[in-house]
XYZ file of N, CA and C in Angstrom:
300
model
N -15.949 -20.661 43.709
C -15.319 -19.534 43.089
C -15.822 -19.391 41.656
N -16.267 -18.257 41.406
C -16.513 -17.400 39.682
C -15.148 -18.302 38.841
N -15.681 -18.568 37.792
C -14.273 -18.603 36.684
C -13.788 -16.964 36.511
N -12.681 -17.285 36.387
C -12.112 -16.154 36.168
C -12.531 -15.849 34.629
N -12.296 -14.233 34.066
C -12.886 -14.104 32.228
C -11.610 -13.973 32.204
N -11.096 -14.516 30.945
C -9.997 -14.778 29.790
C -10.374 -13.685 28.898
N -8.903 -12.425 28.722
C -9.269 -12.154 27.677
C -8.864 -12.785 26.071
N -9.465 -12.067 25.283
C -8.857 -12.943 23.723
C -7.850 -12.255 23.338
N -6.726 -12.736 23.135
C -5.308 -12.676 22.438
C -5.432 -11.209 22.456
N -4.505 -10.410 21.859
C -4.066 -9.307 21.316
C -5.099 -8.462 20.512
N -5.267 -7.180 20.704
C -6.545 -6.429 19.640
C -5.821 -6.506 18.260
N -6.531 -6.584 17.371
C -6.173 -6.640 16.177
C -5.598 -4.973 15.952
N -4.813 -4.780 15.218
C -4.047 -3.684 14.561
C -4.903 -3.001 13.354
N -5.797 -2.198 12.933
C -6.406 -2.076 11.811
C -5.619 -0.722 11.483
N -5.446 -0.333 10.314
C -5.272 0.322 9.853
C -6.259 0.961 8.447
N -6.792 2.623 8.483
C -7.287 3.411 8.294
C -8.510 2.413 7.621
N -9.606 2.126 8.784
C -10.609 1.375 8.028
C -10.615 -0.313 7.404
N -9.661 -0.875 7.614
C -9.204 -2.183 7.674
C -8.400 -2.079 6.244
N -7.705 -1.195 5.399
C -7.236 -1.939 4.291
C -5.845 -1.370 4.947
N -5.164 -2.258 4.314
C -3.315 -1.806 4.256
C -3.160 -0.952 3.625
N -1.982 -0.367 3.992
C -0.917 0.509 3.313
C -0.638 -0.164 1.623
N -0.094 -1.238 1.733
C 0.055 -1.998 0.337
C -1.838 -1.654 -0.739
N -2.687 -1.950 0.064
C -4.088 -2.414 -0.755
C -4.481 -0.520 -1.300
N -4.316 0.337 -0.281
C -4.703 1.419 -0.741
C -3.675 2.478 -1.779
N -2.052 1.820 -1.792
C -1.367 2.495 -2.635
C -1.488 1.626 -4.222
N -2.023 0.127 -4.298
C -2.031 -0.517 -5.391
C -3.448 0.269 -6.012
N -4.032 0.449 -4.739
C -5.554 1.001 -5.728
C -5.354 2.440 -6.115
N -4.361 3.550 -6.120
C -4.068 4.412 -5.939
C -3.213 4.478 -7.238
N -2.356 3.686 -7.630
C -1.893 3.388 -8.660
C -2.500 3.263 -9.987
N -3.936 2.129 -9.434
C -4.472 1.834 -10.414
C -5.344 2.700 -11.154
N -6.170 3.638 -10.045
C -7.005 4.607 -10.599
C -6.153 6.123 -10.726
N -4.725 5.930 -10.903
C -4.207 7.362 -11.618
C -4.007 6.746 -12.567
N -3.724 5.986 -13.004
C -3.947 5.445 -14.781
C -2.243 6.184 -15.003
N -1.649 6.343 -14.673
C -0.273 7.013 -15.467
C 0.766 5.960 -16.498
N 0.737 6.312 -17.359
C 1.756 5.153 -18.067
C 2.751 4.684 -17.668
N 3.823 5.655 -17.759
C 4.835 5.037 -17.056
C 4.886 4.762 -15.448
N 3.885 4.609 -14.634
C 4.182 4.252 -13.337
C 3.290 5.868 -12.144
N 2.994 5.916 -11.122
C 2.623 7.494 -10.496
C 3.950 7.371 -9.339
N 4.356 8.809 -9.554
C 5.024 9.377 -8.560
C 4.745 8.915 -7.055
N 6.099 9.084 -6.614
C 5.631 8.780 -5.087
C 4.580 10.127 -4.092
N 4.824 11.134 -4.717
C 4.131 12.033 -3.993
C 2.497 12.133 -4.534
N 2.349 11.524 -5.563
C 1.135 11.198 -6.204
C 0.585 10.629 -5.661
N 0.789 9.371 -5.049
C 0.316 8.302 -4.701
C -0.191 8.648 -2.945
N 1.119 9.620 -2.285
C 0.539 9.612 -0.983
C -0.325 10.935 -1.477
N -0.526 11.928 -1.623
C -2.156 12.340 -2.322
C -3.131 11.932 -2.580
N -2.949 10.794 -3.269
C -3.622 10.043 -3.689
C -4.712 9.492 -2.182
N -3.850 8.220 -1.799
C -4.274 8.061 -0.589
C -4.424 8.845 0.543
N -4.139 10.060 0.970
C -4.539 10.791 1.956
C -5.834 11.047 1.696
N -6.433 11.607 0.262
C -7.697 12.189 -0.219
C -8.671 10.928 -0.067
N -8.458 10.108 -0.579
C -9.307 9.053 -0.460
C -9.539 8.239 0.946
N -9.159 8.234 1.255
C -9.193 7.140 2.818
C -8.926 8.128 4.207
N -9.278 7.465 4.587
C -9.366 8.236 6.124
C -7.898 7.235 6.846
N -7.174 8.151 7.316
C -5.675 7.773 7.960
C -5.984 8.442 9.283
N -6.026 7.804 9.995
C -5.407 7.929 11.524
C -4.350 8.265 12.219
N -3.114 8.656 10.995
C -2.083 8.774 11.999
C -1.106 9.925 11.598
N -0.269 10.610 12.276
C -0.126 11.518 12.287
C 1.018 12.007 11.110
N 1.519 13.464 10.326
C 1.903 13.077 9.287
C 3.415 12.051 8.790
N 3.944 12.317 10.032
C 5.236 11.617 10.321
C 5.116 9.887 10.362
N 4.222 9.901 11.185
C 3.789 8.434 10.799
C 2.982 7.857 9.740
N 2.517 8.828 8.779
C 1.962 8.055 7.996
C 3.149 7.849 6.777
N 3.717 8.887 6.739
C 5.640 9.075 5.787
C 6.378 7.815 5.521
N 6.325 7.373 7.114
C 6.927 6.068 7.330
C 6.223 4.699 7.254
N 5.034 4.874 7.567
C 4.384 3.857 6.869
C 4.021 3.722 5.460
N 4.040 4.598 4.547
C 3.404 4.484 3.774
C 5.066 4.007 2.988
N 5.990 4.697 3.316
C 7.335 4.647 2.108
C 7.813 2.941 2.637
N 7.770 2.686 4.152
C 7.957 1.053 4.533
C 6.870 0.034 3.554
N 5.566 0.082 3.552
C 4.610 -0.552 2.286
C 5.454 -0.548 0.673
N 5.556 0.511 0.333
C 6.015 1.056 -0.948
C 7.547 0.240 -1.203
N 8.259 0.056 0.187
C 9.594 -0.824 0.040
C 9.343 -2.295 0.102
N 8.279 -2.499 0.631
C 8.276 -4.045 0.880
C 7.447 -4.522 -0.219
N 6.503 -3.635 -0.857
C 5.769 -3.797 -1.641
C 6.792 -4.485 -3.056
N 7.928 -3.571 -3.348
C 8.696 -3.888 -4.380
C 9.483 -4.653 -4.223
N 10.131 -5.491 -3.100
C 10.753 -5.988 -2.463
C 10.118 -7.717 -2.576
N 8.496 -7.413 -2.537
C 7.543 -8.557 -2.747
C 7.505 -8.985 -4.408
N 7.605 -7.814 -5.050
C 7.087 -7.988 -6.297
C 5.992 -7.889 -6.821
N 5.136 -7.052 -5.757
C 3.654 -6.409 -5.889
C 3.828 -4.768 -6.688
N 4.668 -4.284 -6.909
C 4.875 -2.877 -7.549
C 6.346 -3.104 -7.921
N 6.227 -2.451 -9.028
C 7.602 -2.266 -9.946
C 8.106 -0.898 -10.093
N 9.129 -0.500 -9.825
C 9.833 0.593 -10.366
C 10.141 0.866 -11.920
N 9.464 1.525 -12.755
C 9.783 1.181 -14.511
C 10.845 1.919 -14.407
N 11.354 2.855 -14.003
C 12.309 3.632 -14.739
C 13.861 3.705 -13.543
N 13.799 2.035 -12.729
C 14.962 1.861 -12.188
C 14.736 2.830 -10.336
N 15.640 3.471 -9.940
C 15.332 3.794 -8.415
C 14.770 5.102 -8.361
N 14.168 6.125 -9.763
C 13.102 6.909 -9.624
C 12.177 6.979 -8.517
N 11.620 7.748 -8.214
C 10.135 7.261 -7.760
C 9.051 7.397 -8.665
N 9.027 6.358 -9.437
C 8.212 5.936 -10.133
C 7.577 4.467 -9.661
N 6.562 4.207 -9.593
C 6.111 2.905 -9.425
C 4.786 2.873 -10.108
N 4.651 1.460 -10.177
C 3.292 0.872 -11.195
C 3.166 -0.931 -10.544
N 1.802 -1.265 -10.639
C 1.758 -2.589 -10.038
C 2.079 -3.033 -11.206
N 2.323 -4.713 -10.915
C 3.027 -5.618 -11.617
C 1.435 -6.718 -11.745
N 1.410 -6.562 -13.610
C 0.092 -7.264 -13.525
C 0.731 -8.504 -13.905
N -0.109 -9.634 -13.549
C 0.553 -10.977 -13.386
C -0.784 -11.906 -14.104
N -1.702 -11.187 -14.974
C -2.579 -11.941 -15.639
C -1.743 -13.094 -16.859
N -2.438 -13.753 -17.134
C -2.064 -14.718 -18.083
C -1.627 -14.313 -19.632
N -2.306 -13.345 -20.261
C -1.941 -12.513 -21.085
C -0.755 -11.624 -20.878
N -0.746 -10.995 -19.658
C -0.129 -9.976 -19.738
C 1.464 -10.459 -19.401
N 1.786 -11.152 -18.960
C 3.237 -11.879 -18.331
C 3.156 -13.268 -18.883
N 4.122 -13.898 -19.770
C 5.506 -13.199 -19.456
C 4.842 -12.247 -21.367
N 5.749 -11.347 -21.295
C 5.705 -10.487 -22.806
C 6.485 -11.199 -23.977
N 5.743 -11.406 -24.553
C 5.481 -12.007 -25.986
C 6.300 -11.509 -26.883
């Protein structure tokens, strides 16, 4: 008897080109340069224009605002001005934290 073929585990999940939801709203952040933090509707602009998304607009709503919650939740993006939608990443260089 043939061996039977095994497939390999589970297909991987990629999302729009392999970066996350988290990697393309931090870079999205970073290159609007806004002081106090970019809007949430900024940001999904932001990333729609730049990256290629796969999914439809309802699903990208929810993915993108689920990133944006867990993101702050992680401590990878900060809200400056409290439950606004305002957000800004949280730089964690040696200089910059803790403030002097």
């Amino acid at each position: 008897m043939p061996p039977k073929k095994t497939e390999s585990g589970a297909a991987k999940k990629s999302t729009s080109a392999g970066h996350s939801y988290q990697d393309m709203i931090k870079d999205a952040i970073i290159n609007l340069k806004e002081r106090n933090g970019s809007s949430r509707v900024a940001l999904k602009k932001y990333v729609k224009a730049n990256n290629s998304i796969n999914a439809t607009d309802k699903m990208f709503d929810s993915l993108f605002n689920k990133a944006l919650k867990s993101g702050v939740e992680k401590g990878e993006f900060a809200q400056p001005k409290g439950t606004l939608s305002q957000f800004a990443t949280i730089d964690v260089t040696p200089n910059s934290w803790p403030p002097h």
